[in-house]
Short mmCIF file of C-alpha atoms and ligand atoms in Angstrom, two decimals:
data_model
loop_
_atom_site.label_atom_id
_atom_site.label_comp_id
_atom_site.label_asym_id
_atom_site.label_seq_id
_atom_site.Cartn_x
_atom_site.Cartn_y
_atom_site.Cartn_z
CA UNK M 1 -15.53 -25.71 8.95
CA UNK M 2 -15.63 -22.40 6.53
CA UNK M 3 -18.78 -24.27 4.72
CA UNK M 4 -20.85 -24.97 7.31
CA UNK M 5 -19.98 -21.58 9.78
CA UNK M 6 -21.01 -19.66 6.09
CA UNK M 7 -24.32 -21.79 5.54
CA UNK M 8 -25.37 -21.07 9.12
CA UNK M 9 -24.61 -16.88 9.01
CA UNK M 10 -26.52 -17.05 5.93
CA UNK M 11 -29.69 -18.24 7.09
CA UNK M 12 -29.02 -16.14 10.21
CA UNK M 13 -29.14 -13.25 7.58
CA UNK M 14 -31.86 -14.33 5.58
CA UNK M 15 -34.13 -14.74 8.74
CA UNK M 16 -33.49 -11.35 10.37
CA UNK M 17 -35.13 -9.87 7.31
CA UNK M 18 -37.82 -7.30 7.89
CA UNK M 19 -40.55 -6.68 5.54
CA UNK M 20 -42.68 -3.67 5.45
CA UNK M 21 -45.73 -3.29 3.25
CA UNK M 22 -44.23 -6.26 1.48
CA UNK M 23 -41.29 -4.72 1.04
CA UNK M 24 -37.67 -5.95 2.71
CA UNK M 25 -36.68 -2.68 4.55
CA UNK M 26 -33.81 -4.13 6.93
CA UNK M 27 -32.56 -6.59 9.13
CA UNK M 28 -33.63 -6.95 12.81
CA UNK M 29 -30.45 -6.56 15.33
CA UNK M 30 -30.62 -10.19 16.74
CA UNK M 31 -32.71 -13.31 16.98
CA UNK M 32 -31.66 -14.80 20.03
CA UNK M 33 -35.70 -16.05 21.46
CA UNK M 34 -34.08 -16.24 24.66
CA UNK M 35 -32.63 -12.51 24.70
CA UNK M 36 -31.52 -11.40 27.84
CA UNK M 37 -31.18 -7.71 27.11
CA UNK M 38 -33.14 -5.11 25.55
CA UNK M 39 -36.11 -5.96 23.63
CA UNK M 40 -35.07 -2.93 20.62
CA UNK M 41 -32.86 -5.74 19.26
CA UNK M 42 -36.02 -6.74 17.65
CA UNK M 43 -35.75 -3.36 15.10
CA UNK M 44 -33.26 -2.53 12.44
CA UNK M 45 -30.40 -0.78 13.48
CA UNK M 46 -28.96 2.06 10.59
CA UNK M 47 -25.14 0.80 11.86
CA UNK M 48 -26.29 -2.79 11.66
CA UNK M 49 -27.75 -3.19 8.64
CA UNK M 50 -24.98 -1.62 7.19
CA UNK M 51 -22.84 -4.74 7.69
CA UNK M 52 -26.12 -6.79 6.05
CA UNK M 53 -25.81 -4.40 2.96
CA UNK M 54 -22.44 -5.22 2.18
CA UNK M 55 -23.50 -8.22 2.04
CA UNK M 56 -26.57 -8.01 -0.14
CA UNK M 57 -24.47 -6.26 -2.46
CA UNK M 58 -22.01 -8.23 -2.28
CA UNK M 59 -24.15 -11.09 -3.62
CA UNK M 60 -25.75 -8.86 -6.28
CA UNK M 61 -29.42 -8.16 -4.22
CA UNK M 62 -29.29 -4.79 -3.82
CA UNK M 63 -33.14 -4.69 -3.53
CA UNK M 64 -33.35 -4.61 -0.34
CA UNK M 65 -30.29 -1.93 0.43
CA UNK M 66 -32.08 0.70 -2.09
CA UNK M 67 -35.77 0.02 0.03
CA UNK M 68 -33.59 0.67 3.03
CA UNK M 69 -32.11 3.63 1.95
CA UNK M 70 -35.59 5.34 1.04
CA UNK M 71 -37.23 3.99 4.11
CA UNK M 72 -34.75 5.93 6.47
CA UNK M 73 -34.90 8.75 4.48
CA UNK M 74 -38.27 8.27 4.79
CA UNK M 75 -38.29 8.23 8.51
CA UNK M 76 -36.58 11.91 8.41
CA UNK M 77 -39.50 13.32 7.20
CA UNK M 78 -41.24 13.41 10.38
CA UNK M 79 -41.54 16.72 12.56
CA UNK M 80 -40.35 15.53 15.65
CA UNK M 81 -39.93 16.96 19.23
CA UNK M 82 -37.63 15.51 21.94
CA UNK M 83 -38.35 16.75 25.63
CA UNK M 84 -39.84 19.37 24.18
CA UNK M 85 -36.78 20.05 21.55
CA UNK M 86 -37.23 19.93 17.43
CA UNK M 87 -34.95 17.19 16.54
CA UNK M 88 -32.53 19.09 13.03
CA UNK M 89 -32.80 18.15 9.66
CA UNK M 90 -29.81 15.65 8.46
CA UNK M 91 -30.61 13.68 12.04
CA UNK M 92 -31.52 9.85 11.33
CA UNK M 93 -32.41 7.30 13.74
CA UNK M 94 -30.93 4.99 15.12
CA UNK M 95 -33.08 2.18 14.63
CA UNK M 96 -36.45 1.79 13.64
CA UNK M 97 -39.55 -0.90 13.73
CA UNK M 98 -42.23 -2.13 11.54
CA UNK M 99 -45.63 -1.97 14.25
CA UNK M 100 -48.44 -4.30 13.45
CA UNK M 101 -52.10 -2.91 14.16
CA UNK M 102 -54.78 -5.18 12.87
CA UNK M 103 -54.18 -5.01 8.80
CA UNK M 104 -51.67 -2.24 9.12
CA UNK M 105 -48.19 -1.83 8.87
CA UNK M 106 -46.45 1.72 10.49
CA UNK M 107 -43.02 2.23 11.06
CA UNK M 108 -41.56 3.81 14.34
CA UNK M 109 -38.28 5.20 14.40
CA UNK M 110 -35.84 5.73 17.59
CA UNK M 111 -33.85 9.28 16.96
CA UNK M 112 -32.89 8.45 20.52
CA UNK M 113 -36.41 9.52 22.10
CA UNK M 114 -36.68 5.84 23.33
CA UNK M 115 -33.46 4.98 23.34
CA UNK M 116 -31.34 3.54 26.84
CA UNK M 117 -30.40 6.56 27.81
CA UNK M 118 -31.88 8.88 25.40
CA UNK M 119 -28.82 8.58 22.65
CA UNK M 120 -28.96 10.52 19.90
CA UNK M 121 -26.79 8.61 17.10
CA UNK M 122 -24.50 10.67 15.32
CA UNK M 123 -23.02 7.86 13.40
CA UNK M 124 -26.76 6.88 11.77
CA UNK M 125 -26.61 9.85 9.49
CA UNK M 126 -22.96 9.33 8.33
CA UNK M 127 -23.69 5.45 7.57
CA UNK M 128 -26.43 6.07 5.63
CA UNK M 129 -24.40 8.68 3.55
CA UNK M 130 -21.61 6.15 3.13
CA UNK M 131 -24.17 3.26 2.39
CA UNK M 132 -25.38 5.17 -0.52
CA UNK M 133 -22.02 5.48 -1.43
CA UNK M 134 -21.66 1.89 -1.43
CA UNK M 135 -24.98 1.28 -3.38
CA UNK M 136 -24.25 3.93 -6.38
CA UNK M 137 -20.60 2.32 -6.59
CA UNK M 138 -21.89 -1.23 -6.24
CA UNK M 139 -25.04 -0.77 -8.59
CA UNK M 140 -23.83 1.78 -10.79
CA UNK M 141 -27.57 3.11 -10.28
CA UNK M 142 -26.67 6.79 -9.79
CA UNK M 143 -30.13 7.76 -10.91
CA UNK M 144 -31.16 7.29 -6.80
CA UNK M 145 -28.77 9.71 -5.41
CA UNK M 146 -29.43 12.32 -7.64
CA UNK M 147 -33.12 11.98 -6.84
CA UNK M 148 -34.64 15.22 -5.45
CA UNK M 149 -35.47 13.79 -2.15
CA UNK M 150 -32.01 12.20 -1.70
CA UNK M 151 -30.08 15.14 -2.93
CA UNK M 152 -32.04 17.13 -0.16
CA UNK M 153 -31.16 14.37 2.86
CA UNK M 154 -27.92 14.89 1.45
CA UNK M 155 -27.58 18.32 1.96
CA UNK M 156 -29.32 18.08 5.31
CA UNK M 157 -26.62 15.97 6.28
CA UNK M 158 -23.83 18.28 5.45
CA UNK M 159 -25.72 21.49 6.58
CA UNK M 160 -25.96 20.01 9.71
CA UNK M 161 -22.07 19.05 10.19
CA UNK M 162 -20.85 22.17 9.05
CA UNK M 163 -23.07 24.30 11.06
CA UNK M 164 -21.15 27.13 12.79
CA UNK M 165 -20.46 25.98 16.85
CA UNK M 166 -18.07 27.35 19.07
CA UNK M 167 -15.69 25.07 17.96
CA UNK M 168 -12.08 25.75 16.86
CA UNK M 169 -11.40 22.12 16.02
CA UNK M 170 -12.22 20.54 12.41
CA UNK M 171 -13.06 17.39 14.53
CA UNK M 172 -16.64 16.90 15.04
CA UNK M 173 -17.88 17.76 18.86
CA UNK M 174 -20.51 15.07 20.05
CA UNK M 175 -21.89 13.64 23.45
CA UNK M 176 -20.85 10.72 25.18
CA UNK M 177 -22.70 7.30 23.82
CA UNK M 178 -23.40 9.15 20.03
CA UNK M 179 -22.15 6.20 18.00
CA UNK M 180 -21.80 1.76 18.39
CA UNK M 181 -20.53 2.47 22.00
CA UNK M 182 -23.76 3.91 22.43
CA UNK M 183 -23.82 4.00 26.79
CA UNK M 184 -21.53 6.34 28.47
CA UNK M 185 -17.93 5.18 28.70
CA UNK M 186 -16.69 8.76 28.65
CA UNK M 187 -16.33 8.76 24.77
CA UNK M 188 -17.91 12.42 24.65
CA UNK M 189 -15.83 15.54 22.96
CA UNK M 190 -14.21 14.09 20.04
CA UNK M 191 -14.21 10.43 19.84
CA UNK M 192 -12.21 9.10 16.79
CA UNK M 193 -15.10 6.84 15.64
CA UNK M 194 -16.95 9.67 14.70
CA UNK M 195 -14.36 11.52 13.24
CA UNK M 196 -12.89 8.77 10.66
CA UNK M 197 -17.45 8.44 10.09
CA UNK M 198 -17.26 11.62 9.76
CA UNK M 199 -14.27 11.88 7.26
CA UNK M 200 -15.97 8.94 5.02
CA UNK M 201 -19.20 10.99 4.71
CA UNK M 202 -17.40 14.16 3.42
CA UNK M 203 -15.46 12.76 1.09
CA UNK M 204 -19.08 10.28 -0.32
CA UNK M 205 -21.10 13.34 0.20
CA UNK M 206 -18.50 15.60 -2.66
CA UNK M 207 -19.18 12.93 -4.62
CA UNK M 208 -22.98 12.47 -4.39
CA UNK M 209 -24.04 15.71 -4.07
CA UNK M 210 -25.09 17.82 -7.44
CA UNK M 211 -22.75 20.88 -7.94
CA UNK M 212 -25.60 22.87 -8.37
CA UNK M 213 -26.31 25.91 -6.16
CA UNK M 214 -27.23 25.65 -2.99
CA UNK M 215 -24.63 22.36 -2.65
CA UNK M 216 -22.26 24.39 -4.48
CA UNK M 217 -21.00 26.50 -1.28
CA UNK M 218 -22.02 23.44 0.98
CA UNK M 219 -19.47 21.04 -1.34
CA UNK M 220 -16.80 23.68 -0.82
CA UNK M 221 -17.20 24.19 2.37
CA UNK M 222 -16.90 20.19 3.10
CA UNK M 223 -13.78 19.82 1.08
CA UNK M 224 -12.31 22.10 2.76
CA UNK M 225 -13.40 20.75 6.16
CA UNK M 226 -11.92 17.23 5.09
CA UNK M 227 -8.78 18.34 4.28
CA UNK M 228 -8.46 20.22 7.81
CA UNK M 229 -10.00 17.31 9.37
CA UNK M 230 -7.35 14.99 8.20
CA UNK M 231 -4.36 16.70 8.62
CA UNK M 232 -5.52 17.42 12.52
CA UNK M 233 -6.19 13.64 12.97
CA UNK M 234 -2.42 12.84 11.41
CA UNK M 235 -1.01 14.81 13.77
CA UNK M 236 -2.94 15.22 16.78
CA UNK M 237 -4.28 11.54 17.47
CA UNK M 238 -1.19 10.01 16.59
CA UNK M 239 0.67 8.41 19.12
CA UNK M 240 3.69 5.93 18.45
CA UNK M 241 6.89 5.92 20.91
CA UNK M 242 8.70 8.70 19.24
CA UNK M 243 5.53 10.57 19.90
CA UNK M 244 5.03 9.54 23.27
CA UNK M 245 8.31 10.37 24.23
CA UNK M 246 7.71 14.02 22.59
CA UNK M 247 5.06 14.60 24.91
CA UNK M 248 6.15 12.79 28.08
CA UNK M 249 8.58 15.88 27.39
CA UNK M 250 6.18 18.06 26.66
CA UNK M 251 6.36 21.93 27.61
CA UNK M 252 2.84 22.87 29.14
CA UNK M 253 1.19 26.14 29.53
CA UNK M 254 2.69 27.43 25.52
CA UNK M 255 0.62 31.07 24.81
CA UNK M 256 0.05 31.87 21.14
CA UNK M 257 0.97 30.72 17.79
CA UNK M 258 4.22 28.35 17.36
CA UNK M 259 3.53 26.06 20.61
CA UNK M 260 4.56 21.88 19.91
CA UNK M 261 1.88 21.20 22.84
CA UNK M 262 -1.14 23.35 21.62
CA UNK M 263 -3.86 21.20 23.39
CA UNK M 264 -1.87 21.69 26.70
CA UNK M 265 -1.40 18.04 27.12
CA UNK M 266 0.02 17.24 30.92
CA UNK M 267 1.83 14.55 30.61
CA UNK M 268 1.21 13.11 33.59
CA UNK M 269 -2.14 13.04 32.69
CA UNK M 270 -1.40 10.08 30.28
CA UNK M 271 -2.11 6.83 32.44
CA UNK M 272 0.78 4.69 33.64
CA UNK M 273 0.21 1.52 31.27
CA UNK M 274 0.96 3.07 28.09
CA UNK M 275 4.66 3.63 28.55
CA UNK M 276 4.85 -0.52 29.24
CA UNK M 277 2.48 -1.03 25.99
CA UNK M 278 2.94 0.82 23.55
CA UNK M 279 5.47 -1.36 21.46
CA UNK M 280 8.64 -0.08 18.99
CA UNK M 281 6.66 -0.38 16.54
CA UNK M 282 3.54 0.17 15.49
CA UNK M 283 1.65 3.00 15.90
CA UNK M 284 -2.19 4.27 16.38
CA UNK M 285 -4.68 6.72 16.62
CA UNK M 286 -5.79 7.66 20.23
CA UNK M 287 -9.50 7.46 21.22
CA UNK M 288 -10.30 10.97 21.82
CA UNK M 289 -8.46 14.39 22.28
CA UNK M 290 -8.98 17.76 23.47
CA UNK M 291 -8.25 20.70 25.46
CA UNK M 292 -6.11 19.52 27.80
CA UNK M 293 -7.05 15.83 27.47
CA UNK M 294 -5.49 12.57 25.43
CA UNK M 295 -7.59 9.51 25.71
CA UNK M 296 -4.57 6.93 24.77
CA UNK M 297 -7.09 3.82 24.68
CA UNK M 298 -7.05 2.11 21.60
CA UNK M 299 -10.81 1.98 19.83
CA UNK M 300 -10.73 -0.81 17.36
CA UNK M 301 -13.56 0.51 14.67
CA UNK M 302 -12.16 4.25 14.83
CA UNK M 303 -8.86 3.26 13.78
CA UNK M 304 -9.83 0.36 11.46
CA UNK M 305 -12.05 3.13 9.51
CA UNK M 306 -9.62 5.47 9.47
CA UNK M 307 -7.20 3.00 7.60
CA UNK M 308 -10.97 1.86 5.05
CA UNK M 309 -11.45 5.56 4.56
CA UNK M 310 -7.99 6.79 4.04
CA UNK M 311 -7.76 9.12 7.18
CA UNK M 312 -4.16 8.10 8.04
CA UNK M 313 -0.92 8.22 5.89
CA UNK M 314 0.22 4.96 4.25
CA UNK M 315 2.97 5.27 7.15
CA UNK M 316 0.62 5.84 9.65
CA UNK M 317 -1.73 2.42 7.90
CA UNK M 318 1.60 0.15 8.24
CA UNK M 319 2.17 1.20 12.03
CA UNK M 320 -1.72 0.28 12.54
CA UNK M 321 -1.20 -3.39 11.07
CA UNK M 322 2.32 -3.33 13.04
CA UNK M 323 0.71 -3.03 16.39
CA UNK M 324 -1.72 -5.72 16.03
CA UNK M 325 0.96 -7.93 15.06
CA UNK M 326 3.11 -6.84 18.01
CA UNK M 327 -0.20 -6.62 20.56
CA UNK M 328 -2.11 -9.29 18.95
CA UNK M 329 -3.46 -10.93 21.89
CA UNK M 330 -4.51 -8.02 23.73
CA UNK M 331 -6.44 -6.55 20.32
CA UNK M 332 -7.80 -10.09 19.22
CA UNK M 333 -6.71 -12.44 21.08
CA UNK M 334 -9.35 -15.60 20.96
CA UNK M 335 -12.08 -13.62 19.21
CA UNK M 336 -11.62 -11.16 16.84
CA UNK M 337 -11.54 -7.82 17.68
CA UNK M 338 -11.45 -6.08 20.63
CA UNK M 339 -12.97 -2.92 20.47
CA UNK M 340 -11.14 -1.16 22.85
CA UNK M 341 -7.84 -0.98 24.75
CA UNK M 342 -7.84 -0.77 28.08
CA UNK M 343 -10.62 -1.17 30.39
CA UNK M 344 -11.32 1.42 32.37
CA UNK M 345 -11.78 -0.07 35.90
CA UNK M 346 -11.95 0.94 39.48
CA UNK M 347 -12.52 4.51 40.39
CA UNK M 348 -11.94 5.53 36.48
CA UNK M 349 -14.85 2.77 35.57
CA UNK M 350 -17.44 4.39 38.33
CA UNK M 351 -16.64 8.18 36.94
CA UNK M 352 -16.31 7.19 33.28
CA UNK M 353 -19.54 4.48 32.85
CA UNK M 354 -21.79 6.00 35.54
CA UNK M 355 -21.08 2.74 37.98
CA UNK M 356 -22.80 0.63 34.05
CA UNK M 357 -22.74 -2.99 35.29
CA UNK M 358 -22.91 -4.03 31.59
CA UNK M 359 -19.60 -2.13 31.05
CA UNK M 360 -17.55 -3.71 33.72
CA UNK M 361 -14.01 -4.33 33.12
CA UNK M 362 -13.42 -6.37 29.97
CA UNK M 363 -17.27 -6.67 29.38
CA UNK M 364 -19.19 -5.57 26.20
CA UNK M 365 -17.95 -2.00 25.37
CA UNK M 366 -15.31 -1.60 28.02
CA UNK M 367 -12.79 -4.42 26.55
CA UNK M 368 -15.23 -6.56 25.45
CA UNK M 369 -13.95 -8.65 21.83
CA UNK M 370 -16.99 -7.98 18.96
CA UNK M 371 -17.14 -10.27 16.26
CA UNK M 372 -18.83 -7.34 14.38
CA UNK M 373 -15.65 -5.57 14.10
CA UNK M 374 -14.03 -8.86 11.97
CA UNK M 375 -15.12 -7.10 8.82
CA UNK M 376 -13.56 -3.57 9.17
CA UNK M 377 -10.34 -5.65 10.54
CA UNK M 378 -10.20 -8.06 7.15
CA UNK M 379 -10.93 -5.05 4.96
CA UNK M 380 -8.12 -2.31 6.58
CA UNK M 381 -5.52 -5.38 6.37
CA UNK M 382 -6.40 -6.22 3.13
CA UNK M 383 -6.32 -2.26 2.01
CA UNK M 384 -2.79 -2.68 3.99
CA UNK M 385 -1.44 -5.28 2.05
CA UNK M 386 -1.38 -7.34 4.93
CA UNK M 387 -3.24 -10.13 3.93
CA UNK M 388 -1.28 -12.20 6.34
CA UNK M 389 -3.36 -10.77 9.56
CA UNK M 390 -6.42 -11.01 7.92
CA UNK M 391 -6.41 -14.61 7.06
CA UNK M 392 -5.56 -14.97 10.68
CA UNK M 393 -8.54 -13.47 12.51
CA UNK M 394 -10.82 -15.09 9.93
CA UNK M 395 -9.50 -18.41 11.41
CA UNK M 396 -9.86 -17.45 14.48
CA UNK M 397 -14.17 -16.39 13.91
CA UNK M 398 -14.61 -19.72 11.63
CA UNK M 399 -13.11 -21.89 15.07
CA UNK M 400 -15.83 -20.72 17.60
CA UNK M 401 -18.67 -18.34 16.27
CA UNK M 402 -20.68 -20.31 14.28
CA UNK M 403 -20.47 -23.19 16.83
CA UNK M 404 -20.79 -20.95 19.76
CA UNK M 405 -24.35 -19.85 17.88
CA UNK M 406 -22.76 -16.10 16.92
CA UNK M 407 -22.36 -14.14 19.74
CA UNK M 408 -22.54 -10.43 19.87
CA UNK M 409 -19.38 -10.15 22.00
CA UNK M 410 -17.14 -11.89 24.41
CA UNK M 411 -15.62 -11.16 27.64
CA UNK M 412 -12.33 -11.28 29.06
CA UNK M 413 -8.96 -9.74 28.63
CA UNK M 414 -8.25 -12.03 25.53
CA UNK M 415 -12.05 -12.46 24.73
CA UNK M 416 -12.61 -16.49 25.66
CA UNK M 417 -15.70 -16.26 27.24
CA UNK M 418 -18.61 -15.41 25.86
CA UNK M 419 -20.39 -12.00 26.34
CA UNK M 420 -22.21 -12.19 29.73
CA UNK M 421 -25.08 -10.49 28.38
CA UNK M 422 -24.57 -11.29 24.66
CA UNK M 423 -27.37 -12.04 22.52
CA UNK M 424 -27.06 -15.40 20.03
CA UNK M 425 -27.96 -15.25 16.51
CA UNK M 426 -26.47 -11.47 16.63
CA UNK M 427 -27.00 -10.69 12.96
CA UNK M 428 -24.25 -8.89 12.12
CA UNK M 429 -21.84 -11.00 13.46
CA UNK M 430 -23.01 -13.25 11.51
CA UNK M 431 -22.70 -10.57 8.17
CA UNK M 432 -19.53 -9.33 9.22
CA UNK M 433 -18.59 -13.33 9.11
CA UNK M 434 -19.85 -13.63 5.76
CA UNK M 435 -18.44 -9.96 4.27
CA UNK M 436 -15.21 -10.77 5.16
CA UNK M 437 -14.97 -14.14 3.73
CA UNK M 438 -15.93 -12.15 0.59
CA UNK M 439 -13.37 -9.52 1.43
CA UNK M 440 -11.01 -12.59 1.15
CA UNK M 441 -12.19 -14.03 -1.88
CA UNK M 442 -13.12 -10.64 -3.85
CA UNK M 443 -10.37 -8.25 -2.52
CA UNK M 444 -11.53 -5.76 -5.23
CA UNK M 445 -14.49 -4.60 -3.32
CA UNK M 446 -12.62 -2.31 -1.50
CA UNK M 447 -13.02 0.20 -4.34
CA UNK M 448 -16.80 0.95 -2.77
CA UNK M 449 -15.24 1.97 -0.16
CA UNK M 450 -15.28 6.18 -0.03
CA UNK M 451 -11.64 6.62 -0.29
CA UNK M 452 -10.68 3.97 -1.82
CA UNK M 453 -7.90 5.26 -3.46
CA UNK M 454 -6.06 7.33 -1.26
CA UNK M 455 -2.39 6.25 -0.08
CA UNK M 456 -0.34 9.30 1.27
C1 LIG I 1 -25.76 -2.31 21.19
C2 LIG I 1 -24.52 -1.77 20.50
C3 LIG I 1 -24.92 -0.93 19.32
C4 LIG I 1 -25.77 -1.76 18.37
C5 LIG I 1 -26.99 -2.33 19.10
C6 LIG I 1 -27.78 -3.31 18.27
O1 LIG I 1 -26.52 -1.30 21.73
O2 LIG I 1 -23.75 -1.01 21.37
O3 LIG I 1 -23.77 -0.45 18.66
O4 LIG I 1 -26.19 -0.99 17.29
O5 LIG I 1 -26.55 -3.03 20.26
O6 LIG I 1 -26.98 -4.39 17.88
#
């Protein structure tokens, strides 16, 4: 089965290359000719292709990752307005395309001016930060990053991050839709996708970035921002049953320094499902918290990246792999991995999604199973030492999604059906397919990975 399901994501791969001016820039989102949604799945996504690049690398062509990498850098150069609005310097798009006029090629990027919804992705800057990352460890070529232009996106980047706000947080403050759930589902504040991104890029960018002055202060102040960042995250996202039972008997209403509850958690606030759920052990990190507010649903990538990027404690890792053991077929049930857990539904999915009919209960981002999300699985069990678990989704993928013509999600609460709206030929389901069959057979590529090293 493994042979066959790897020949067929490979020529998925190899046929969702884009060329520009020759070059190969990318890979388009899908090539389903029958594709029932949005016709931008025709560009290169920055968070897609970064599951393509791992793979180019992986098989020593990293051509087409270092074109990439200029070409979105690139992109940045543009002056652009948005309703009127100068998009910052650090922002990147979120996708772009290569338009044909007679002879000529031009490339058109999407910093969320044409986007559903007008998204502006926070993640695309932090990928491409961590891509780079990938490519100097993977190539040894450090000679790119320290190029003028890239040490100036670089610092862009940061700039832009660190920028003062009237924030009191180290966590990252971003609108709803800013990352790969990118339609509301009422991930706005401080969604725990962005910060383990966002964790990943500091700890790349100290590494990247030339200690001369002005990156000196800039490096300083993003060390310091990581370390902040990470001990918030340990201890203000966790949530295991000792913890839950800590704030079920929470005092509320705590004035000034010393409090246990200092985000003023109610806990009836805290949805009625958890308490049945949440195992004895295993552990996570919630979706989202803030004043006043714990969003206890279980985002697969956040946590998965946190684990890659060495945002949690060894401890904290261990409970991660523990739940999916214990909670296996809610978080992969027959197609691995959900990306989040619960669904919102009734009332909650109406105020939450905006009423999104592609978001319904159990459907794409709201519960929906995302082959995509395979690869981050494979590599955070394999960083785990839990092998075991990541031998065990991989069968699961190499049963159905070659067969089934690779999906870009499924349906349903164990994920059997697939997505109702799903393109075929999703390209990186198909990558993710073929990087973690690598993960599996060349374990030691975790050390790209920022953070590589880190077990607290
Ligand atoms: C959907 C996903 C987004 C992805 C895009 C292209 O919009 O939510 O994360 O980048 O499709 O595959």
């Amino acid at each position: 089965m493994t042979d066959s399901a790897l020949t067929s994501a490979r020529s998925v791969l190899e046929q969702a290359i884009l060329s520009y001016r020759g070059r190969p820039v990318g890979t388009v989102a899908a090539r389903d000719p029958k594709a029932l949604a949005a016709d931008n799945y025709s560009e290169c996504f920055i968070r897609d292709f970064v599951v393509s690049a791992l793979v180019f690398l992986a098989d020593g062509k990293p051509e087409i990752v270092r074109n990439f990498l200029e070409t979105v850098l690139e992109l940045c150069g543009q002056e652009l307005h948005i309703e009127g609005h100068e998009i910052q310097p650090g922002v990147m798009p979120a996708s772009f395309r290569v338009e044909r006029d007679g002879g000529e090629e031009h490339l058109i990027a999407d910093f969320g001016n044409r986007a559903i919804g007008r998204v502006a992705p926070v993640d695309a800057m932090m990928w491409w930060a961590v891509v780079l990352h990938i490519y100097v460890e993977a190539t040894g070529d450090r000679a790119l990053a320290e190029r003028e232009d890239f040490q100036r996106g670089l610092q862009a980047i940061l700039a832009l991050c660190l920028k003062g706000s009237f924030e009191i947080y180290p966590t990252l403050l971003v609108p709803d839709a800013s990352f790969m759930i990118d339609r509301r589902m009422g991930v706005h504040g401080h969604p725990l996708e962005i910060q383990a991104l966002f964790y990943g890029m500091l700890h790349t960018i100290g590494d990247l970035c030339s200690a001369d002055p002005p990156a000196r202060d800039l490096i300083g102040a993003a060390r310091k921002r990581q370390a902040a960042l990470r001990d918030y995250v340990r201890e203000c996202y966790w949530l295991d049953l000792d913890r839950l039972t800590r704030i079920h008997r929470f005092r509320t209403e705590e004035f000034g320094d010393g409090s246990e509850n200092i985000l003023n958690i109610h806990p009836d606030s805290l949805p009625g499902w958890i308490e049945a759920w949440i195992p004895d052990r295993g552990g996570y990190l919630v979706g989202n918290v803030g004043p006043g507010r714990m969003d206890v649903r279980f985002f697969a990538q956040g946590n998965l990246l946190a684990v890659l990027f060495g945002l949690t404690t060894w401890a904290q890792t261990q409970k991660i792999m523990d739940l999916y053991e214990e909670r296996w077929d809610d978080l992969v049930g027959a197609m691995p991995v959900k990306i989040c857990y619960a669904a919102v539904e009734g009332e909650e999915w109406r105020v939450l999604t905006g009423g999104d009919p592609k978001n319904v209960p159990w459907s794409y981002h709201n519960g929906g199973n995302w082959p995509v999300l395979l690869w981050p699985f494979v590599a955070a069990c394999i960083k785990a030492e839990r092998r075991d678990l990541a031998e065990r989704a991989f069968r699961i993928a190499d049963e159905r999604l070659a067969a089934q013509v690779w999906p870009e999600y499924y349906d349903g609460r164990t994920g059997r059906l697939i997505g109702r709206r799903a393109n075929l030929n999703q390209v990186w389901s198909a990558a993710a397919f073929l990087f973690a069959h690598k993960l599996l057979e060349r374990p030691e590529l975790l050390a790209w990975f920022p953070g590589n090293l880190a077990r607290e």
